[in-house]
Backbone as numpy.savetxt, mean C-alpha at the origin, in Angstrom:
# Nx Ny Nz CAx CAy CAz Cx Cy Cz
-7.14 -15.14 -4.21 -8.21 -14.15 -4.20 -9.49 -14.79 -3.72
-10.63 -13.79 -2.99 -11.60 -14.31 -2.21 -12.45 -14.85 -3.99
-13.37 -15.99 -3.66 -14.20 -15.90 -4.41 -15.48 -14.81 -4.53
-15.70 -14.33 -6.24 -16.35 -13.37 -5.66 -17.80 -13.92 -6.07
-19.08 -12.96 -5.38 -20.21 -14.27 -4.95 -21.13 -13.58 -5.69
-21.85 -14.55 -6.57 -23.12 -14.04 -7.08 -24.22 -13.76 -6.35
-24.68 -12.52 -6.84 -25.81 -11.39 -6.17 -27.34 -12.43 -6.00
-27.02 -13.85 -6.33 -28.18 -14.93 -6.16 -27.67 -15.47 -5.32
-26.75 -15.29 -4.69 -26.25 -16.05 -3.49 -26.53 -15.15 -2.01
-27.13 -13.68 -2.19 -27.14 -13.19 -1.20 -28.63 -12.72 -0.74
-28.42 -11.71 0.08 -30.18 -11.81 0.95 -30.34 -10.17 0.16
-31.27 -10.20 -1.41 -30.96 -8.64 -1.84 -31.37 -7.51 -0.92
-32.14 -7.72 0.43 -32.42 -6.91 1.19 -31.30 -6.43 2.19
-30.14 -6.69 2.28 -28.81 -6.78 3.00 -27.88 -5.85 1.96
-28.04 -6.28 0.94 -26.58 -5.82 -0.28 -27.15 -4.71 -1.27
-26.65 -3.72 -1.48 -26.88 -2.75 -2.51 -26.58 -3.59 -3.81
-27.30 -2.90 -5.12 -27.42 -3.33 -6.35 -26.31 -3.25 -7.00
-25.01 -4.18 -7.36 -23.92 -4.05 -7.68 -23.96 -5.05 -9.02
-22.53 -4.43 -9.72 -22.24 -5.11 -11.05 -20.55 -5.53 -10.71
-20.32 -6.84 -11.14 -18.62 -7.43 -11.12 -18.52 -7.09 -12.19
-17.05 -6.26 -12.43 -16.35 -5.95 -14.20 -15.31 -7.07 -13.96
-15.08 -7.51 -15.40 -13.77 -7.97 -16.03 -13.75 -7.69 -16.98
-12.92 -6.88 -17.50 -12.38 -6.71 -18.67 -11.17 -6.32 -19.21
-10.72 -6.89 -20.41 -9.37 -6.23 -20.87 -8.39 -6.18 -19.55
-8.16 -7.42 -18.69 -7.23 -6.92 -17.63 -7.91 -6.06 -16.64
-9.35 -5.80 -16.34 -9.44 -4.89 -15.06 -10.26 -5.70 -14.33
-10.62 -5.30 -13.40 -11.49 -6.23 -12.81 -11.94 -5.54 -11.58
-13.17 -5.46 -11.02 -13.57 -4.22 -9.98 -15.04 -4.54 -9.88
-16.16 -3.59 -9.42 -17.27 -3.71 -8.72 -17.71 -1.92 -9.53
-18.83 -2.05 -9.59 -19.64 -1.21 -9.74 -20.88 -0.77 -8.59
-20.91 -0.14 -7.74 -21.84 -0.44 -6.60 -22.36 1.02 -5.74
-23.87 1.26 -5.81 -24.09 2.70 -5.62 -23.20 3.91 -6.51
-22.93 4.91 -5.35 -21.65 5.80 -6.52 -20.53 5.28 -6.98
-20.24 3.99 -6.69 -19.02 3.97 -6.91 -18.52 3.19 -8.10
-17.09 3.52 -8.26 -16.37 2.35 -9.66 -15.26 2.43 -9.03
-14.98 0.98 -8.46 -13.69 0.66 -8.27 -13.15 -0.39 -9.26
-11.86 -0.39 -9.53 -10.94 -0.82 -10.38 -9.91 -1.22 -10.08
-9.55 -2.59 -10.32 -8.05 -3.02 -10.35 -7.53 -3.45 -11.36
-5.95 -3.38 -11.32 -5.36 -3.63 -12.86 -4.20 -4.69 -12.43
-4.04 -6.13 -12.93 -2.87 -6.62 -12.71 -1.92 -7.24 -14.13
-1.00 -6.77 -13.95 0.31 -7.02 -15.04 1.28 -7.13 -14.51
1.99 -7.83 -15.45 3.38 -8.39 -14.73 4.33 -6.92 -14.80
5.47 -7.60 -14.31 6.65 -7.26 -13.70 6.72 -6.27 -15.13
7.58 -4.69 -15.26 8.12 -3.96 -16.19 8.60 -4.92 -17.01
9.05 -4.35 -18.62 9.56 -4.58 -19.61 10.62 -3.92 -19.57
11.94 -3.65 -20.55 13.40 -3.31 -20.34 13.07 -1.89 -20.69
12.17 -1.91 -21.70 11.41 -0.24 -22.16 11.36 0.38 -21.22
10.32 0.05 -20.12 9.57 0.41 -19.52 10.52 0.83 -18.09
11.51 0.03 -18.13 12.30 0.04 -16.91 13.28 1.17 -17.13
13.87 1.35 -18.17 14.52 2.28 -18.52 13.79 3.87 -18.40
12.44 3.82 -18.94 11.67 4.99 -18.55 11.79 5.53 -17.58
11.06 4.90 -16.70 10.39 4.95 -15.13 11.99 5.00 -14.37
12.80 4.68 -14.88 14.09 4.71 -14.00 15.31 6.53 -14.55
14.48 6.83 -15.47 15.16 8.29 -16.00 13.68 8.89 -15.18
12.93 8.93 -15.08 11.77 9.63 -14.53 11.72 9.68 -12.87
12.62 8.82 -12.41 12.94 8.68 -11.30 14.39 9.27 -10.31
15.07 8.67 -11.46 16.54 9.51 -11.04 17.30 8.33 -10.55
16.33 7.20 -10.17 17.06 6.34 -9.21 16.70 4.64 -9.96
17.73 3.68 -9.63 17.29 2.43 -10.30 16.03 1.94 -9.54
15.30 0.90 -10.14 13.69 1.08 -9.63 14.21 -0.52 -8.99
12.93 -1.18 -8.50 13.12 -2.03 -7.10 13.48 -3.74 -8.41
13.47 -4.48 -7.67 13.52 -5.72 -8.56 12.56 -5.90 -9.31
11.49 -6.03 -8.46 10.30 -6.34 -9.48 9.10 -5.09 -8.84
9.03 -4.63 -10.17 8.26 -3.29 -10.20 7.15 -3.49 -11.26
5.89 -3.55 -10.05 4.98 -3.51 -11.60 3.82 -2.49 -11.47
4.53 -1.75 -12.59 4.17 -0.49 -12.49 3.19 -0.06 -13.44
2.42 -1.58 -14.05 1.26 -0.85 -14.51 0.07 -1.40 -14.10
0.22 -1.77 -12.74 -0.59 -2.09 -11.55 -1.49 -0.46 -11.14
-2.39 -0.72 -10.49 -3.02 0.21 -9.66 -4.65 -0.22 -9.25
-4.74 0.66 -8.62 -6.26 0.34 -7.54 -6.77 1.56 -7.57
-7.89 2.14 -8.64 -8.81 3.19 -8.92 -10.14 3.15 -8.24
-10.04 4.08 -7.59 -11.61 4.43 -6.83 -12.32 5.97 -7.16
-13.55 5.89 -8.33 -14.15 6.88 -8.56 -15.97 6.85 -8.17
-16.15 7.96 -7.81 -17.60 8.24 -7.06 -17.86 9.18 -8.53
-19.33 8.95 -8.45 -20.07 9.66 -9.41 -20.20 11.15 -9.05
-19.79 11.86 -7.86 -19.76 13.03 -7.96 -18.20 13.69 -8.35
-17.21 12.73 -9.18 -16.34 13.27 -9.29 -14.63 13.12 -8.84
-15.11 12.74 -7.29 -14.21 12.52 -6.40 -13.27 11.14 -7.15
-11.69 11.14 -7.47 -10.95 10.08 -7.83 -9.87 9.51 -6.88
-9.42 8.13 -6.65 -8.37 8.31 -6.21 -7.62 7.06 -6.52
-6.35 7.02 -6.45 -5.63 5.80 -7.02 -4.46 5.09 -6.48
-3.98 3.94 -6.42 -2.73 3.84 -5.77 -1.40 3.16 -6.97
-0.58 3.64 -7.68 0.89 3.30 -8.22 1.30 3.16 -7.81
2.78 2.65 -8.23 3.54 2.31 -8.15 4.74 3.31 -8.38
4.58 4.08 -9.30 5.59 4.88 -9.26 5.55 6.20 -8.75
4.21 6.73 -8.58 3.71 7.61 -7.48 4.55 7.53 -6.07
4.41 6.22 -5.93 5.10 5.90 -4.73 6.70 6.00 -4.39
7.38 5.14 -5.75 8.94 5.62 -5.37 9.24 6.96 -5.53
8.44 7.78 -6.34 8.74 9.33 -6.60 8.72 10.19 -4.69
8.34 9.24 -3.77 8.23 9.73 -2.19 10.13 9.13 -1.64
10.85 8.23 -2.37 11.67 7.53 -1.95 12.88 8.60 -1.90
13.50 8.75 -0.55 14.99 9.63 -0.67 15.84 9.09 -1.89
15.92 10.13 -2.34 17.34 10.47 -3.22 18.68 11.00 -2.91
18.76 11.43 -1.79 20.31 12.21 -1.69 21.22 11.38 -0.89
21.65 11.89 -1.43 23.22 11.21 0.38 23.04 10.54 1.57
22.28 11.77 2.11 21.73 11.55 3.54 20.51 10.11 3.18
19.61 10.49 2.66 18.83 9.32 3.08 19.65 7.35 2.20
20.32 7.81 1.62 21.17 6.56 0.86 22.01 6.08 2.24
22.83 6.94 3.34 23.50 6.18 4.76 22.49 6.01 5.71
21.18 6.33 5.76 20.21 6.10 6.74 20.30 4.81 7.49
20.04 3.96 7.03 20.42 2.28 7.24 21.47 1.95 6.56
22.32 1.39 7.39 23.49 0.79 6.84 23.51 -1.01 7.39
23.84 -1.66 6.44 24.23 -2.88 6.98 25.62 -3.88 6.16
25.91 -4.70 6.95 27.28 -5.23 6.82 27.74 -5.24 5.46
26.77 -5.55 4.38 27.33 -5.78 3.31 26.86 -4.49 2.26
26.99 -3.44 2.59 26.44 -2.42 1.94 26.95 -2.35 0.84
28.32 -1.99 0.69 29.03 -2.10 -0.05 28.92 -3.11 -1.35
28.85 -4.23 -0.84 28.57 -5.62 -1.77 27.43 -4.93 -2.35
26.01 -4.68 -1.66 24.97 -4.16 -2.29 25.37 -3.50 -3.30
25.65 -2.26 -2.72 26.22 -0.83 -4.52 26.47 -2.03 -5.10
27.45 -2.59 -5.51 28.31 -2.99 -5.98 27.37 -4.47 -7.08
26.48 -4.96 -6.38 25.66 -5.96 -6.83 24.67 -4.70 -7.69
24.06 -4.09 -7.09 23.17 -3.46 -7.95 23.79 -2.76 -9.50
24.86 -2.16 -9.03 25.37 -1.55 -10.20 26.17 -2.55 -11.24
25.94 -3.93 -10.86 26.30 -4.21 -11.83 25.04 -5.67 -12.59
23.81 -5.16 -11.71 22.55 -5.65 -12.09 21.45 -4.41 -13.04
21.66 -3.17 -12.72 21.09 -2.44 -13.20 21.68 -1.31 -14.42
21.04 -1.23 -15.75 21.51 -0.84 -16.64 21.80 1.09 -16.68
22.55 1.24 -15.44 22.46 2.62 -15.49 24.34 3.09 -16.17
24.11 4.19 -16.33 25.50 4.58 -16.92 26.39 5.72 -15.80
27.41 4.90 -15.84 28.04 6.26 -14.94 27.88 5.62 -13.22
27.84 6.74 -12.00 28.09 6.07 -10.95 26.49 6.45 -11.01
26.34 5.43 -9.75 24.85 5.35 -9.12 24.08 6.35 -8.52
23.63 7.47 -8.57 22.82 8.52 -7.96 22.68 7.86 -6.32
23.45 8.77 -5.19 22.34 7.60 -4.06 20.74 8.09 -4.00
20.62 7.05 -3.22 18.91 7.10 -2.80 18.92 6.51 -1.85
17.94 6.14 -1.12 17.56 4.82 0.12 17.42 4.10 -0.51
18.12 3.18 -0.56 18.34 1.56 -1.01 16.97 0.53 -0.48
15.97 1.23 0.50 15.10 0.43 0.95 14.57 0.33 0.61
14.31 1.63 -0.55 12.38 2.18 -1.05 11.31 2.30 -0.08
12.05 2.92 1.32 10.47 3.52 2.01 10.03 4.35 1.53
8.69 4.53 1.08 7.95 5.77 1.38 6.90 5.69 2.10
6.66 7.22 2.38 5.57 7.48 3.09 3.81 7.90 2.36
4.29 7.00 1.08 3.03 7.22 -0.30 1.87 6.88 0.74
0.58 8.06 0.32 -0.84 7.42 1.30 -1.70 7.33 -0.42
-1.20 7.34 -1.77 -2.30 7.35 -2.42 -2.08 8.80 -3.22
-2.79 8.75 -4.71 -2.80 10.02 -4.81 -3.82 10.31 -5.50
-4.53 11.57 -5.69 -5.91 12.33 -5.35 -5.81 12.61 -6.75
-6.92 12.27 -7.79 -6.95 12.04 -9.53 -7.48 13.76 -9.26
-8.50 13.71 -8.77 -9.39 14.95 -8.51 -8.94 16.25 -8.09
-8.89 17.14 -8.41 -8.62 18.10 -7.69 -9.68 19.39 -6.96
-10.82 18.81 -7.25 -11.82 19.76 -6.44 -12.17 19.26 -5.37
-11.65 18.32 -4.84 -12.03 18.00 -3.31 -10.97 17.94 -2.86
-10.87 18.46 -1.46 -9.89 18.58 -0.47 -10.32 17.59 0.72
-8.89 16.76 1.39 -8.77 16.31 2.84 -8.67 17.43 3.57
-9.35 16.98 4.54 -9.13 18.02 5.93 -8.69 17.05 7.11
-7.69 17.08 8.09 -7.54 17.09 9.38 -8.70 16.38 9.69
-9.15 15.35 10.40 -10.41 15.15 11.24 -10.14 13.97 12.86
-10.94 14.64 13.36 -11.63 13.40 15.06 -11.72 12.22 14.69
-12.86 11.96 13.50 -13.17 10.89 13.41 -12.10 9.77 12.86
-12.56 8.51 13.56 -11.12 7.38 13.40 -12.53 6.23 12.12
-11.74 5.61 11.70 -11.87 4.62 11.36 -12.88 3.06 12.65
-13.82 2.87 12.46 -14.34 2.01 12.92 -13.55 0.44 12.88
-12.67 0.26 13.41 -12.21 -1.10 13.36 -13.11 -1.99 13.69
-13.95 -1.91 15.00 -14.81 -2.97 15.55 -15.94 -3.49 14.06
-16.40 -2.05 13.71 -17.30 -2.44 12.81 -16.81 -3.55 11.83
-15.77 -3.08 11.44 -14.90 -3.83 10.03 -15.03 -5.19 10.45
-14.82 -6.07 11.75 -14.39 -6.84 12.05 -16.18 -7.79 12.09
-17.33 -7.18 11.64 -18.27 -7.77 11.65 -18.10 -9.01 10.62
-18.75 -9.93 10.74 -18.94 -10.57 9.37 -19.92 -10.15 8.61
-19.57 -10.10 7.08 -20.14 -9.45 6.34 -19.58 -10.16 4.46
-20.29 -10.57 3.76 -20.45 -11.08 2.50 -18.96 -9.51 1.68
-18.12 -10.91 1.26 -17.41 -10.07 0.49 -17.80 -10.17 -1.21
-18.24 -8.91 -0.94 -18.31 -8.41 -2.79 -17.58 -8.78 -3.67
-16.32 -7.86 -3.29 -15.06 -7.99 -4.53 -13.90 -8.06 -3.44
-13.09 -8.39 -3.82 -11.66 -8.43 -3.20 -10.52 -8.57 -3.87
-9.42 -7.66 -3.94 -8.34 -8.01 -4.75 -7.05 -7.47 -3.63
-5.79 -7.91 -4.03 -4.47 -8.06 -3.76 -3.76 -7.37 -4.44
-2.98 -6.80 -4.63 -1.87 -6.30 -5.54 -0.50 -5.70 -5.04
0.73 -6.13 -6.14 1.82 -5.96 -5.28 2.34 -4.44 -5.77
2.55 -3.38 -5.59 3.39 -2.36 -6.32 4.75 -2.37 -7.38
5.51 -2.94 -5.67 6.48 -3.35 -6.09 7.63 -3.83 -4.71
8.41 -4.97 -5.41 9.04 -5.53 -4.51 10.88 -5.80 -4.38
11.58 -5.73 -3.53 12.76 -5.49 -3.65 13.43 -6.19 -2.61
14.91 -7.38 -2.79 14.89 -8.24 -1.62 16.27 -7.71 -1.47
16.80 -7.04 -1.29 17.71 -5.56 -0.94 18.85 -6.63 -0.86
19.36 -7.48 -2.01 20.31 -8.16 -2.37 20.57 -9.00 -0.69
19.52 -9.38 -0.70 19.70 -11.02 0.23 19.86 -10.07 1.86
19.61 -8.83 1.69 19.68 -7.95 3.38 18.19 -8.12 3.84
17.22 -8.52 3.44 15.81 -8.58 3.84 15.03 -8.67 2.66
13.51 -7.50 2.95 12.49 -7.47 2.14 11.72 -6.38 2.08
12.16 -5.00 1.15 10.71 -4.32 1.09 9.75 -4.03 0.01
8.25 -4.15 0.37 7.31 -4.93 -0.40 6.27 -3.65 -0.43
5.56 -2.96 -1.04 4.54 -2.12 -1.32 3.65 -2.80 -1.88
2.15 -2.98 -1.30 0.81 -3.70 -1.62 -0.14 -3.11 -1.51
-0.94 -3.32 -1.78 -2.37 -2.97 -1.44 -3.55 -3.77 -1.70
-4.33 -3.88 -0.56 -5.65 -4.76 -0.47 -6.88 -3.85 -0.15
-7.59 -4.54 -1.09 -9.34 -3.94 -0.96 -10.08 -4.71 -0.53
-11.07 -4.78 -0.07 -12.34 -5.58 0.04 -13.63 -4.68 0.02
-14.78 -5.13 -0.61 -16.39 -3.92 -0.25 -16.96 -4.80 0.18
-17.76 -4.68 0.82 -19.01 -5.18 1.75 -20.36 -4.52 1.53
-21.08 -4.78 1.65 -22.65 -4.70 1.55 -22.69 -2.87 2.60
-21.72 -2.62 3.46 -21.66 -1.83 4.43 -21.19 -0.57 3.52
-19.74 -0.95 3.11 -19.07 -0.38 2.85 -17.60 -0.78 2.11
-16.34 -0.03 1.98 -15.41 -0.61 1.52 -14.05 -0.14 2.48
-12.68 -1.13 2.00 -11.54 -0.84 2.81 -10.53 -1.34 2.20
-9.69 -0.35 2.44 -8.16 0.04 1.75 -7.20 -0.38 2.82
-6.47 -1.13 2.37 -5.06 -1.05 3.61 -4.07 -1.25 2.67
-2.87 -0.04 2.05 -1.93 -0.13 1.48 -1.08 -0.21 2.75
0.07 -0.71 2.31 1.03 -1.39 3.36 2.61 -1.55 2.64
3.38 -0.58 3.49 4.92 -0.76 2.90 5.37 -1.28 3.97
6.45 -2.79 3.64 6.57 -3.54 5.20 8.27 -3.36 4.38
9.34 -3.16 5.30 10.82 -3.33 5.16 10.88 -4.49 6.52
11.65 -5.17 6.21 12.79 -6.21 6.62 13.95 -5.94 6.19
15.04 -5.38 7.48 16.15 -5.36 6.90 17.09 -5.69 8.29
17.58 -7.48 7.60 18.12 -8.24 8.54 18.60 -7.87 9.32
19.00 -8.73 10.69 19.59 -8.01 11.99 20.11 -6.57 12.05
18.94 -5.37 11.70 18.54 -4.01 11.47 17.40 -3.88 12.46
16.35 -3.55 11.43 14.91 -3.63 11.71 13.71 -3.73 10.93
12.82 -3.72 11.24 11.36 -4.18 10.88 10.97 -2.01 10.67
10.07 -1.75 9.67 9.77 -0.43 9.33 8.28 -0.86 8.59
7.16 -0.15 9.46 6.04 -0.80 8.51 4.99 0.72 8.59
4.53 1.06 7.15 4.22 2.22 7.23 2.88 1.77 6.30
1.82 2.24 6.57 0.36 1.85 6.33 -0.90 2.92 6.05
-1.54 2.80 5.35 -2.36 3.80 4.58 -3.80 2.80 4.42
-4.82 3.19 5.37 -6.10 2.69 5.11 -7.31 3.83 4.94
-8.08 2.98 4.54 -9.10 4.26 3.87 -10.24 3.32 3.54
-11.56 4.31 4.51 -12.95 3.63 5.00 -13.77 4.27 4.46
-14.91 3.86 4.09 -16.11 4.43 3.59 -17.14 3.68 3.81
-18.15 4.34 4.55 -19.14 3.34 4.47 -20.26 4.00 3.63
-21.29 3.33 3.29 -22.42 3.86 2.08 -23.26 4.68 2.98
-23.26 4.28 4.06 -24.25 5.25 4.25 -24.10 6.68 5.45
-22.84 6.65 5.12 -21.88 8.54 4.60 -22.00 8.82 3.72
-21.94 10.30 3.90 -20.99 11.28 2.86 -19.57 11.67 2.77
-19.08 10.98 3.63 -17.40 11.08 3.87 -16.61 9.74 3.53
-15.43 9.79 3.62 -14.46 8.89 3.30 -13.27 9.05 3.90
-12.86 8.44 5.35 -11.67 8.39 5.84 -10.36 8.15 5.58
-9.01 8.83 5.59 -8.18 8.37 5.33 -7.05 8.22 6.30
-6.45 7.07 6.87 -5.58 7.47 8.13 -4.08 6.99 7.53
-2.78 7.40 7.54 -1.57 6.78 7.62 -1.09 6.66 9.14
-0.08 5.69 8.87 0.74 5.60 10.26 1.85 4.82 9.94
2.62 4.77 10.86 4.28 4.37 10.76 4.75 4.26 11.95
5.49 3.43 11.92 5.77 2.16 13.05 7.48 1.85 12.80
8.09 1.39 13.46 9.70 0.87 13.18 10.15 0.13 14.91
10.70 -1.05 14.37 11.40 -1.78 15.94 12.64 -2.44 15.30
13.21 -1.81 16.32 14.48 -2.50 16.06 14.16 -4.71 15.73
15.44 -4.91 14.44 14.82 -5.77 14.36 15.21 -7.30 15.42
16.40 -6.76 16.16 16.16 -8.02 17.34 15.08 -7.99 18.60
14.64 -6.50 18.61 13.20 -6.85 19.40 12.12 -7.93 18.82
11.82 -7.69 17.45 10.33 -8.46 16.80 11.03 -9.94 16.92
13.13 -10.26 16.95 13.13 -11.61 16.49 12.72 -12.02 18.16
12.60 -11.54 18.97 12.30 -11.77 20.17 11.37 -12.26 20.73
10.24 -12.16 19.81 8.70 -12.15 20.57 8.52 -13.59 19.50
9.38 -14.36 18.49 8.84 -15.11 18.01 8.90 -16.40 19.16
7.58 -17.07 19.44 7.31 -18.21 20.05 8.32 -19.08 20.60
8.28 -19.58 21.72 9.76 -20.36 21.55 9.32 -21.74 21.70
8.08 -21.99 20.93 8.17 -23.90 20.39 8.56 -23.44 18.61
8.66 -22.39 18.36 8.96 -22.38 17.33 10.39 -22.11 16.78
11.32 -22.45 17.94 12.75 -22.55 18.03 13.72 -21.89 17.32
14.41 -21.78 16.28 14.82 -21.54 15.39 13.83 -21.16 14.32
12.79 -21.28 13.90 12.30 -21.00 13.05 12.06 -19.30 12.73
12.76 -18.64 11.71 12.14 -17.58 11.64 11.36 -16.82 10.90
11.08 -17.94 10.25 9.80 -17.89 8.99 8.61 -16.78 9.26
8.27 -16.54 10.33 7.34 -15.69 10.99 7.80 -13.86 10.78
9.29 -13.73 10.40 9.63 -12.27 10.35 9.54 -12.05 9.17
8.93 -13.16 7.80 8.61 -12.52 7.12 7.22 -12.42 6.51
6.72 -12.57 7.74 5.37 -12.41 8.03 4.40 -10.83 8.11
4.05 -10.12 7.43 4.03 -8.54 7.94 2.92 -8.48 8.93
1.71 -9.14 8.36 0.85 -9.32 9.60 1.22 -9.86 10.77
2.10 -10.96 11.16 2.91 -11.40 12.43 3.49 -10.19 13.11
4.50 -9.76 12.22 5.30 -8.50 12.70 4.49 -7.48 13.27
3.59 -6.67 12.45 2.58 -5.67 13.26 1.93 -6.45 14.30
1.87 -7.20 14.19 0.72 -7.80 15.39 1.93 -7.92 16.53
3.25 -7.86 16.18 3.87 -7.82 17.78 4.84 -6.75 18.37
4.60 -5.84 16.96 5.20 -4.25 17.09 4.44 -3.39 18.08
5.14 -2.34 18.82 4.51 -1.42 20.18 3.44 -0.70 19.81
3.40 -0.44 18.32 2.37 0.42 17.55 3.13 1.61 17.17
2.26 2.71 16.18 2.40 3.20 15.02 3.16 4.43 16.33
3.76 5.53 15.63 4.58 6.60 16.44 3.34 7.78 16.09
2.67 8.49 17.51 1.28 9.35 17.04 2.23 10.69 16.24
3.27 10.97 16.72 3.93 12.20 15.62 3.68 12.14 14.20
3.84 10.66 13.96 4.01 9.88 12.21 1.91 10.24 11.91
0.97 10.07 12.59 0.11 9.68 12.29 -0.76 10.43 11.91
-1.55 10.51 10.93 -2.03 11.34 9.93 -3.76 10.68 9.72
-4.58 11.62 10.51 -6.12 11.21 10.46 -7.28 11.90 8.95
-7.28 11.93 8.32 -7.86 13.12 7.21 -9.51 12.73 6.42
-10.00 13.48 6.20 -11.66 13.17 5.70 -11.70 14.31 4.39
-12.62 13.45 3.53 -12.67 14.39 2.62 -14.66 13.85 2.40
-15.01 15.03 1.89 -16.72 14.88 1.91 -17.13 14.76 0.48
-17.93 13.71 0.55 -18.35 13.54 -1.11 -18.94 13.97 -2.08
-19.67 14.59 -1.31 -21.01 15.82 -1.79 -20.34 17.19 -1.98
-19.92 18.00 -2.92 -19.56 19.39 -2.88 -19.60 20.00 -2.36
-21.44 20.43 -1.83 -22.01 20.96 -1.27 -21.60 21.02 0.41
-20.81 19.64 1.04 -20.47 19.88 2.17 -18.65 19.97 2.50
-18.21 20.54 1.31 -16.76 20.75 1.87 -16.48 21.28 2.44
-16.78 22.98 2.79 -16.54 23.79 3.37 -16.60 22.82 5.16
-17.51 21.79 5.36 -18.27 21.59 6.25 -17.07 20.26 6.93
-16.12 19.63 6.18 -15.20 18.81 6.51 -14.49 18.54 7.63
C-alpha cells in the first residue's frame, strides 16, 4: 500500500481539507463531501461459507473474502459500494453457462471441487470461472445513472499528483483447480483533484483464454457528476502467449500479469461497453 502522507507534507493551497480514518478494521479518507471506506478481513469462516454458498446456489471461489468492500458516500446522500458477493450473485448458474469454457481436465475439476466443497447431493452447475459482469452496486436509491458522452479523462489521471489515500482489495479469488486464475479486485486512489476506481475481474484460463472485464469510476471535486464506465475484453489465450517478449523465452510469468495482459489485448468489445453519469446535486438529475 502507497504510504499515506501527512497534510504537513503538502502545499495546503493545492489539497482540500481532509481527515485519514482507521478504525476498528476500516480505513478511508474523509475529504470535501465525501467518506470513503475500506474494509479488509481475511478469507470466510466455515459459517460464513456455508451461508453465502446457500444464498448463492453455487459453491463460492477458494478464497472469498466476503467481508471486504470499498464504500463511497457523498453528503448529499448519494452511496455506493463494491462486494464480494454482490458480485458472484452476477455469476451463471445454469447448464449453459457451466459448458461455456471447457478445458481438458474439466471433469477432474467437478470432480476435485466436489470433493473439496461441503455441498450435499450433486453440484448445481454454474460457470466454474466466476465471471461477472458486477460494475458495483448503488446503496442509494434516489439517484439514477443515465447513459452519457462524457468519457473519463485518462490524460488528466495520468498527471502527477500527491496520493491521499490508496487501498487494494481482493473480492475474491479462485485458481480453477490448477486450469488458470480468476481474481475480482478493486483499487482506489484520491488526489487533491479528485478520486478513481478501477474494479477489475481478470480470468486466465490455460491454453483457453485471457477474459478481462473492468469497472472504473471518476470524480473530480470540482463537478457535480461522477462517471461510471464498464468494459470487457477476451483473446484467445495463445494470442496474449504470443506477444510475450522473446528475450523472455520460455518465461511465462508475464500471463499472470493482468496489467501485462491488457496492455497487449486489441481492447475492450464497444457492444460490451457501458458509459453512465449520475449527478450529485438532486437538484440536477433530471439534467443528467
Amino acid at each position: 500500500m502507497a504510504t499515506q502522507p501527512s497534510p504537513h507534507n503538502l502545499k495546503s493551497k493545492d489539497v482540500p481539507i481532509f481527515e485519514l480514518i482507521k478504525e476498528n478494521g476500516i480505513q478511508g479518507i474523509k475529504i470535501l463531501n465525501w467518506t470513503i471506506t475500506s474494509r479488509k478481513q481475511p478469507i470466510l469462516d466455515s459459517a460464513e461459507i456455508t451461508r453465502d454458498s446457500a444464498i448463492l446456489g453455487i459453491p463460492l471461489p477458494e478464497m472469498m473474502f466476503g467481508n471486504n468492500h470499498l464504500l463511497l458516500e457523498h453528503s448529499q446522500g448519494f452511496s455506493y459500494t463494491f462486494k464480494a458477493l454482490d458480485a458472484l450473485k452476477r455469476v451463471g448458474n445454469s447448464a449453459e453457462s457451466a459448458g461455456l469454457i471447457s478445458v481438458a481436465y474439466a471433469q477432474h475439476w467437478t470432480e476435485k471441487r466436489d470433493k473439496t466443497q461441503d455441498v450435499k447431493g450433486v453440484i448445481n452447475p454454474f460457470d466454474w470461472t466466476y465471471t461477472t459482469n458486477y460494475d458495483g452496486t448503488q446503496v442509494s436509491s434516489n439517484f439514477a445513472f443515465h447513459n452519457t458522452t462524457k468519457t473519463i479523462d485518462i490524460e488528466k489521471l495520468k498527471n502527477p499528483e500527491p496520493i491521499l489515500f490508496y487501498d487494494h482489495l481482493v473480492l475474491y479469488e479462485d485458481e480453477l483447480a490448477d486450469n488458470g486464475s480468476a481474481i475480482l479486485s478493486v483499487k482506489i486512489r484520491v488526489m487533491p483533484s479528485g478520486f478513481f476506481i478501477l474494479q477489475r475481474f481478470f480470468l486466465r484460463v490455460d491454453d483457453v483464454l485471457f477474459r478481462v472485464n473492468d469497472t472504473r469510476i471518476y470524480h473530480a471535486f470540482d463537478t457535480s457528476y461522477l462517471i461510471k464506465e464498464y468494459t470487457s475484453q477476451e483473446e484467445p489465450y495463445i494470442g496474449i502467449r504470443k506477444k510475450i517478449p522473446t528475450w523472455k523465452k520460455d518465461d511465462i510469468s508475464l500471463l499472470s500479469d493482468p496489467n501485462w495482459v491488457v496492455s497487449v489485448m486489441p481492447g475492450p468489445d464497444p457492444s460490451l461497453t457501458r458509459i453512465e453519469i449520475v449527478e450529485l446535486d438532486p437538484s440536477q438529475q433530471t439534467k443528467a
